[in-house]
Tab-separated table of C-alpha atoms in Angstrom:
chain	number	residue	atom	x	y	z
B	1	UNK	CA	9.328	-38.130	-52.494
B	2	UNK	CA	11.071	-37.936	-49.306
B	3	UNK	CA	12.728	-35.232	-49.651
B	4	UNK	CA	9.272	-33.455	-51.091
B	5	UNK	CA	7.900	-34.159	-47.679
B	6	UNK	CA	10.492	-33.299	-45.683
B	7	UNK	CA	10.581	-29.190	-47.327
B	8	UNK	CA	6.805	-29.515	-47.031
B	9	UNK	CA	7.149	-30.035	-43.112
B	10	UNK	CA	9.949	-27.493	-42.908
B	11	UNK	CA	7.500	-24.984	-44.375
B	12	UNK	CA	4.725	-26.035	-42.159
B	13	UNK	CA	7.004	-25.450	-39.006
B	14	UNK	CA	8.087	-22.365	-39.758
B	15	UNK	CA	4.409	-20.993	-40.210
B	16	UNK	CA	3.336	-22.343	-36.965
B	17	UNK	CA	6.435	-20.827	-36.079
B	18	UNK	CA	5.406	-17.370	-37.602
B	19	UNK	CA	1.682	-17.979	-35.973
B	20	UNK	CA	2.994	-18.591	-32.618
B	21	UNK	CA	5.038	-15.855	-33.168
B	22	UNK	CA	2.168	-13.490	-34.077
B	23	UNK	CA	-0.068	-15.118	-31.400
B	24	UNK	CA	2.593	-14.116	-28.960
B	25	UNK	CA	3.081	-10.866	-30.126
B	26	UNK	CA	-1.186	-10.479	-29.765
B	27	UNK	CA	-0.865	-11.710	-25.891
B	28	UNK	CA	1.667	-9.520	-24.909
B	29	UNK	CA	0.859	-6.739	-26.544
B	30	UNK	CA	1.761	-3.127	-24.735
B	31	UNK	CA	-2.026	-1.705	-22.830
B	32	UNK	CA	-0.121	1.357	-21.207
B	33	UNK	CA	3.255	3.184	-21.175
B	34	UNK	CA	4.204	4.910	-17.597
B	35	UNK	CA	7.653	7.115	-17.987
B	36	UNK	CA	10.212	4.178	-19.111
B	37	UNK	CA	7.928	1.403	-17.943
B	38	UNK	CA	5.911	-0.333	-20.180
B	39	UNK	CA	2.915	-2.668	-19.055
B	40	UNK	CA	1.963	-5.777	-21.339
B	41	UNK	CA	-1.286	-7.919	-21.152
B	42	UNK	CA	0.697	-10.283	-19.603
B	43	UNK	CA	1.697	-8.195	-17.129
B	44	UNK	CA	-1.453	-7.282	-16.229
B	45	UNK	CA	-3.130	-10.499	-16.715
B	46	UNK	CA	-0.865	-12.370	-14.234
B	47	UNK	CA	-2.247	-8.916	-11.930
B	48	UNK	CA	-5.389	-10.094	-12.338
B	49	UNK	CA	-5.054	-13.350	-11.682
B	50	UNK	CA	-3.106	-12.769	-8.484
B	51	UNK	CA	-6.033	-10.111	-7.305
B	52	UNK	CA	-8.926	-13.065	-8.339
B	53	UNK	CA	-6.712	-15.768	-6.271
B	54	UNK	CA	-6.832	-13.769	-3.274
B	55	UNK	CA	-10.066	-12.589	-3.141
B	56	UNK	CA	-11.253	-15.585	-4.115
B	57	UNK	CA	-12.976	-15.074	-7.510
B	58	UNK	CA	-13.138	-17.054	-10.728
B	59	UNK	CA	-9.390	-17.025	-13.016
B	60	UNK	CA	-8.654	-14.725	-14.910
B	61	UNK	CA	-9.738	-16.109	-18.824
B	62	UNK	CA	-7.175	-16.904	-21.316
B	63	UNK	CA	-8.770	-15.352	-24.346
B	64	UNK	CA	-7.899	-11.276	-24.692
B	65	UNK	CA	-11.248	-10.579	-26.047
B	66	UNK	CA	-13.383	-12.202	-23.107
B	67	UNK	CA	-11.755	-9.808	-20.569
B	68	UNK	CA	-11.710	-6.596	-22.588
B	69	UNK	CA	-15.105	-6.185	-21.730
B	70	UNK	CA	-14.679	-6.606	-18.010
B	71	UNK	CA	-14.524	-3.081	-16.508
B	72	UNK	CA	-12.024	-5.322	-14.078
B	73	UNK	CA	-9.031	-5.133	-16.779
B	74	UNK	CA	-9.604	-1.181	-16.818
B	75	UNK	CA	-9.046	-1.311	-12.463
B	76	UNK	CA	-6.002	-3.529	-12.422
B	77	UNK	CA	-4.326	-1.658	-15.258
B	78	UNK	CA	-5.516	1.552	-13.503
B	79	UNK	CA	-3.513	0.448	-10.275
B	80	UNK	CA	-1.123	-0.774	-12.169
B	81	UNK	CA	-0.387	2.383	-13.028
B	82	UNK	CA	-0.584	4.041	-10.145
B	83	UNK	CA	1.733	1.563	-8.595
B	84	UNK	CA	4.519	1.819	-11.444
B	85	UNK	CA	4.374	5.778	-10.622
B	86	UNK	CA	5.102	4.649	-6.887
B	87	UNK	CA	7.763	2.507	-7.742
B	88	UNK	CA	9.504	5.628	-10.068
B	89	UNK	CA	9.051	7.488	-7.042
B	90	UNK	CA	10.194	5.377	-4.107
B	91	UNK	CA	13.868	5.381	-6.767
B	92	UNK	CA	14.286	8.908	-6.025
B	93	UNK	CA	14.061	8.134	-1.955
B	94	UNK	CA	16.772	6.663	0.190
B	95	UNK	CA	14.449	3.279	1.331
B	96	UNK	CA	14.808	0.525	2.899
B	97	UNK	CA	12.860	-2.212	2.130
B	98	UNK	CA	11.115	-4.213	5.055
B	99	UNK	CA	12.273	-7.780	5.963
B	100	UNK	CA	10.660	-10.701	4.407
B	101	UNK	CA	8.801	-11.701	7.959
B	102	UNK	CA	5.633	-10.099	6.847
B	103	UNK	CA	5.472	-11.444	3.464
B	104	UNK	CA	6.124	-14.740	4.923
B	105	UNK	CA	3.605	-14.025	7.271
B	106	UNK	CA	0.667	-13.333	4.779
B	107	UNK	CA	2.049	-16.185	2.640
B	108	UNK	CA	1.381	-18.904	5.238
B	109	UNK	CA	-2.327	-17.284	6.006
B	110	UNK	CA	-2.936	-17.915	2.610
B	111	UNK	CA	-1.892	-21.398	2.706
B	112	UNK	CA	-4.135	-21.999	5.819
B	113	UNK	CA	-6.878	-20.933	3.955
B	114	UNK	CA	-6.809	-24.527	2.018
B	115	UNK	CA	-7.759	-27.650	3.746
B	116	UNK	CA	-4.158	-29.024	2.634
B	117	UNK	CA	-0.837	-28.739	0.817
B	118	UNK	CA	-2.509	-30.401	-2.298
B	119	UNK	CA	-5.413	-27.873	-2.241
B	120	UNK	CA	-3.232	-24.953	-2.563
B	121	UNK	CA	-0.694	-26.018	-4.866
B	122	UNK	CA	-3.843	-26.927	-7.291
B	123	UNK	CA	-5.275	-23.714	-6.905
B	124	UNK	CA	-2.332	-22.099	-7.373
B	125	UNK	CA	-1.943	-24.181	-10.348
B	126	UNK	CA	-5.591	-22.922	-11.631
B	127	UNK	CA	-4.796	-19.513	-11.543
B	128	UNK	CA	-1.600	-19.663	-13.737
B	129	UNK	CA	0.374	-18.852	-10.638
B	130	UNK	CA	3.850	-20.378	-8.879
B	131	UNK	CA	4.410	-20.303	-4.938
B	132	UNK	CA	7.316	-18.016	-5.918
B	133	UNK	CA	5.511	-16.042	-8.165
B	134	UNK	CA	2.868	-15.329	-5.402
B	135	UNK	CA	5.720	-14.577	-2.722
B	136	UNK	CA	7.376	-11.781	-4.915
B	137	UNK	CA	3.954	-10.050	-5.722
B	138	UNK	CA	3.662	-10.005	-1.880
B	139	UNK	CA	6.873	-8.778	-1.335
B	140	UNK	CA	6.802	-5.698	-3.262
B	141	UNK	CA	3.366	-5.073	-2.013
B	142	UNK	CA	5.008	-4.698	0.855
B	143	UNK	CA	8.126	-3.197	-0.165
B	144	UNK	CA	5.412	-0.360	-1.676
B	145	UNK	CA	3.366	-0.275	1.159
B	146	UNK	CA	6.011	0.251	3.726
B	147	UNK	CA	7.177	3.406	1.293
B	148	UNK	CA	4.050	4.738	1.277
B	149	UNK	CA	4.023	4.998	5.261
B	150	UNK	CA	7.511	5.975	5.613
B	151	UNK	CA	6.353	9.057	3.226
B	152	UNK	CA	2.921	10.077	4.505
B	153	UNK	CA	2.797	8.754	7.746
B	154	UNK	CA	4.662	11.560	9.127
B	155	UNK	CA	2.295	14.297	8.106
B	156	UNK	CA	-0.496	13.161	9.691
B	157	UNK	CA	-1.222	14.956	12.942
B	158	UNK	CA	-4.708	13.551	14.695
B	159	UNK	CA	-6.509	15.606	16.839
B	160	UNK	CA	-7.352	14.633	20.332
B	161	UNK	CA	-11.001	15.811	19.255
B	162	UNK	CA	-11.220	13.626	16.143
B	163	UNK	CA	-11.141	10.484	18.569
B	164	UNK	CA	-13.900	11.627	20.807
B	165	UNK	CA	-15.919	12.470	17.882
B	166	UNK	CA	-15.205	9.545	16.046
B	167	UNK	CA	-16.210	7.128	19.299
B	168	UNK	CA	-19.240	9.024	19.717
B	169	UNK	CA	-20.802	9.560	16.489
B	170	UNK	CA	-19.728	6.405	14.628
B	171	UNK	CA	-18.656	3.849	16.753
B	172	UNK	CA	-21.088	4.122	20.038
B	173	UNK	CA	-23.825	4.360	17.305
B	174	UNK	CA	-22.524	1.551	15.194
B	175	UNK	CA	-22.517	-0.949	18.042
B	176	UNK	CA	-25.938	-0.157	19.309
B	177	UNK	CA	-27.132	-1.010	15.759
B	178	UNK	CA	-25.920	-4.060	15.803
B	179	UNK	CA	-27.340	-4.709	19.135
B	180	UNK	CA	-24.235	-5.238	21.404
B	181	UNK	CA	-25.430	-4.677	24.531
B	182	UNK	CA	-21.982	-3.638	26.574
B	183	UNK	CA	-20.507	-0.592	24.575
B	184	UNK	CA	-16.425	-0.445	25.316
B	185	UNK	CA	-15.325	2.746	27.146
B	186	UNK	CA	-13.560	5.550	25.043
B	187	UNK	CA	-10.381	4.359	26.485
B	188	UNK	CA	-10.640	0.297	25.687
B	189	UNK	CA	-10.733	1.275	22.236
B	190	UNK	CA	-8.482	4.623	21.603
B	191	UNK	CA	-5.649	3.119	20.361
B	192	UNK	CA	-7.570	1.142	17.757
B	193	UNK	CA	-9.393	4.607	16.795
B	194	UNK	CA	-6.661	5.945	16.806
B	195	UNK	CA	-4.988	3.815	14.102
B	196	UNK	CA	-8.626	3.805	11.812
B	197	UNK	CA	-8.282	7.479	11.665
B	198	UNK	CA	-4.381	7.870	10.473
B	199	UNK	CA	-5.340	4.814	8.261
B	200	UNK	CA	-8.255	6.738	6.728
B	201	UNK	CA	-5.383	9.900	6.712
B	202	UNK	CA	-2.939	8.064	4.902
B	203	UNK	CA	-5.210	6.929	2.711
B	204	UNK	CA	-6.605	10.302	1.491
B	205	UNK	CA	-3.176	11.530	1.506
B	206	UNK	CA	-1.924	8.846	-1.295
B	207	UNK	CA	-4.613	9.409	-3.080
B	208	UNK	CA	-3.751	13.277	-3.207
B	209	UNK	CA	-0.033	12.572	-4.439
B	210	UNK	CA	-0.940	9.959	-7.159
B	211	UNK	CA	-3.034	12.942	-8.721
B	212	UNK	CA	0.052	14.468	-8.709
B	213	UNK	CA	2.108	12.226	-9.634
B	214	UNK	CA	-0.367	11.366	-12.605
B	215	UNK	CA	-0.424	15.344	-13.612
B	216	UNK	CA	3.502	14.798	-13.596
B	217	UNK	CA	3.719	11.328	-15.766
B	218	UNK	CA	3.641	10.795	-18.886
B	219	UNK	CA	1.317	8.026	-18.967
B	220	UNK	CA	-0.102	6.794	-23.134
B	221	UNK	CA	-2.711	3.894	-22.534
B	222	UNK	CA	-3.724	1.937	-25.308
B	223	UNK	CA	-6.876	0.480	-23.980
């Protein structure tokens, strides 16, 4: 009788091996292919839930089918995307990456965020995340946004009329909306024109090359 049970519970193991098996196989299933890189749910579940702890938003849920129909899943895996073409891209480039003083930097503005050590570790804890999870995700945002200005920062040439225009028909305008009765000369507040406008240049300059890059790839999604 003994030995009846004991076959019975090796059977019974090895199907919830099998199930946890298939159940594993379900979670991490492949949602996009970019050149050689592949990107899981996982993957872009633990993207999610690092975007929702920053911003602040609910976690990410647990269950596949309750965030399929969140247009959110298409966005991350979207940028996802967009970032893995980066990353192929920045291989091709002699780089190097930026210290760790600005990842450290955002890291510990994060933590201040939370009233006290126990706050943010349970948070942290709530979104499925690890300290040294978050501080690698910050690092190669980094990493890729430091490429991205090393690449396109160059080729953006500003104007000297661009700065005047942009004081007087957004900014001067934009203040007296709000009310604020002493309006900053053109010269208190070049430099930080200045930097909008290359930011805004940059901007629609990456946005320009991913098209390309995207026209390049090739990308199979299977969402």
């Amino acid at each position: 009788m003994m030995t009846r049970w004991r076959t019975v519970g090796t059977v019974c193991l090895l199907l919830l091996a099998f199930v946890s098996e298939a159940r594993a196989e379900i979670v991490d299933r492949i949602l996009a292919v970019v050149g050689d890189r592949v990107l899981t749910w996982s993957a872009v579940r633990a993207e999610a839930s690092y975007d929702a702890f920053l911003s602040g938003q609910p976690p990410t849920p647990q269950d596949l089918t309750e965030l399929d129909g969140r247009a959110n899943l298409r966005v991350v895996l979207s940028r996802m995307v967009d970032q893995a073409l980066l990353e192929q891209e920045r291989q091709l480039y002699s780089f190097q990456p930026p210290g760790n003083g600005e990842t450290e930097r955002r890291l510990q503005e994060i933590q201040n965020r939370f009233s006290d050590l126990e706050s943010y570790q349970g948070a942290l804890m709530r979104y499925g995340l690890k300290e040294s999870q978050l501080s690698e995700r910050l690092q190669r945002e980094n990493n890729l946004m430091a490429f991205i200005q090393m690449r396109l920062r160059p080729q953006v040439q500003l104007d000297p009329g661009q700065v005047e225009s942009y004081y007087k028909d957004v900014l001067v305008p934009e203040l007296s909306r709000q009310g604020q009765s002493e309006i900053p000369a053109l010269e208190q507040v070049r430099d930080q024109i200045e930097q909008l406008l290359i930011q805004q240049e940059v901007d629609r300059l990456l946005e320009q090359w991913i098209r390309q890059l995207r026209s390049r790839a090739k990308i199979k999604m299977f969402l």
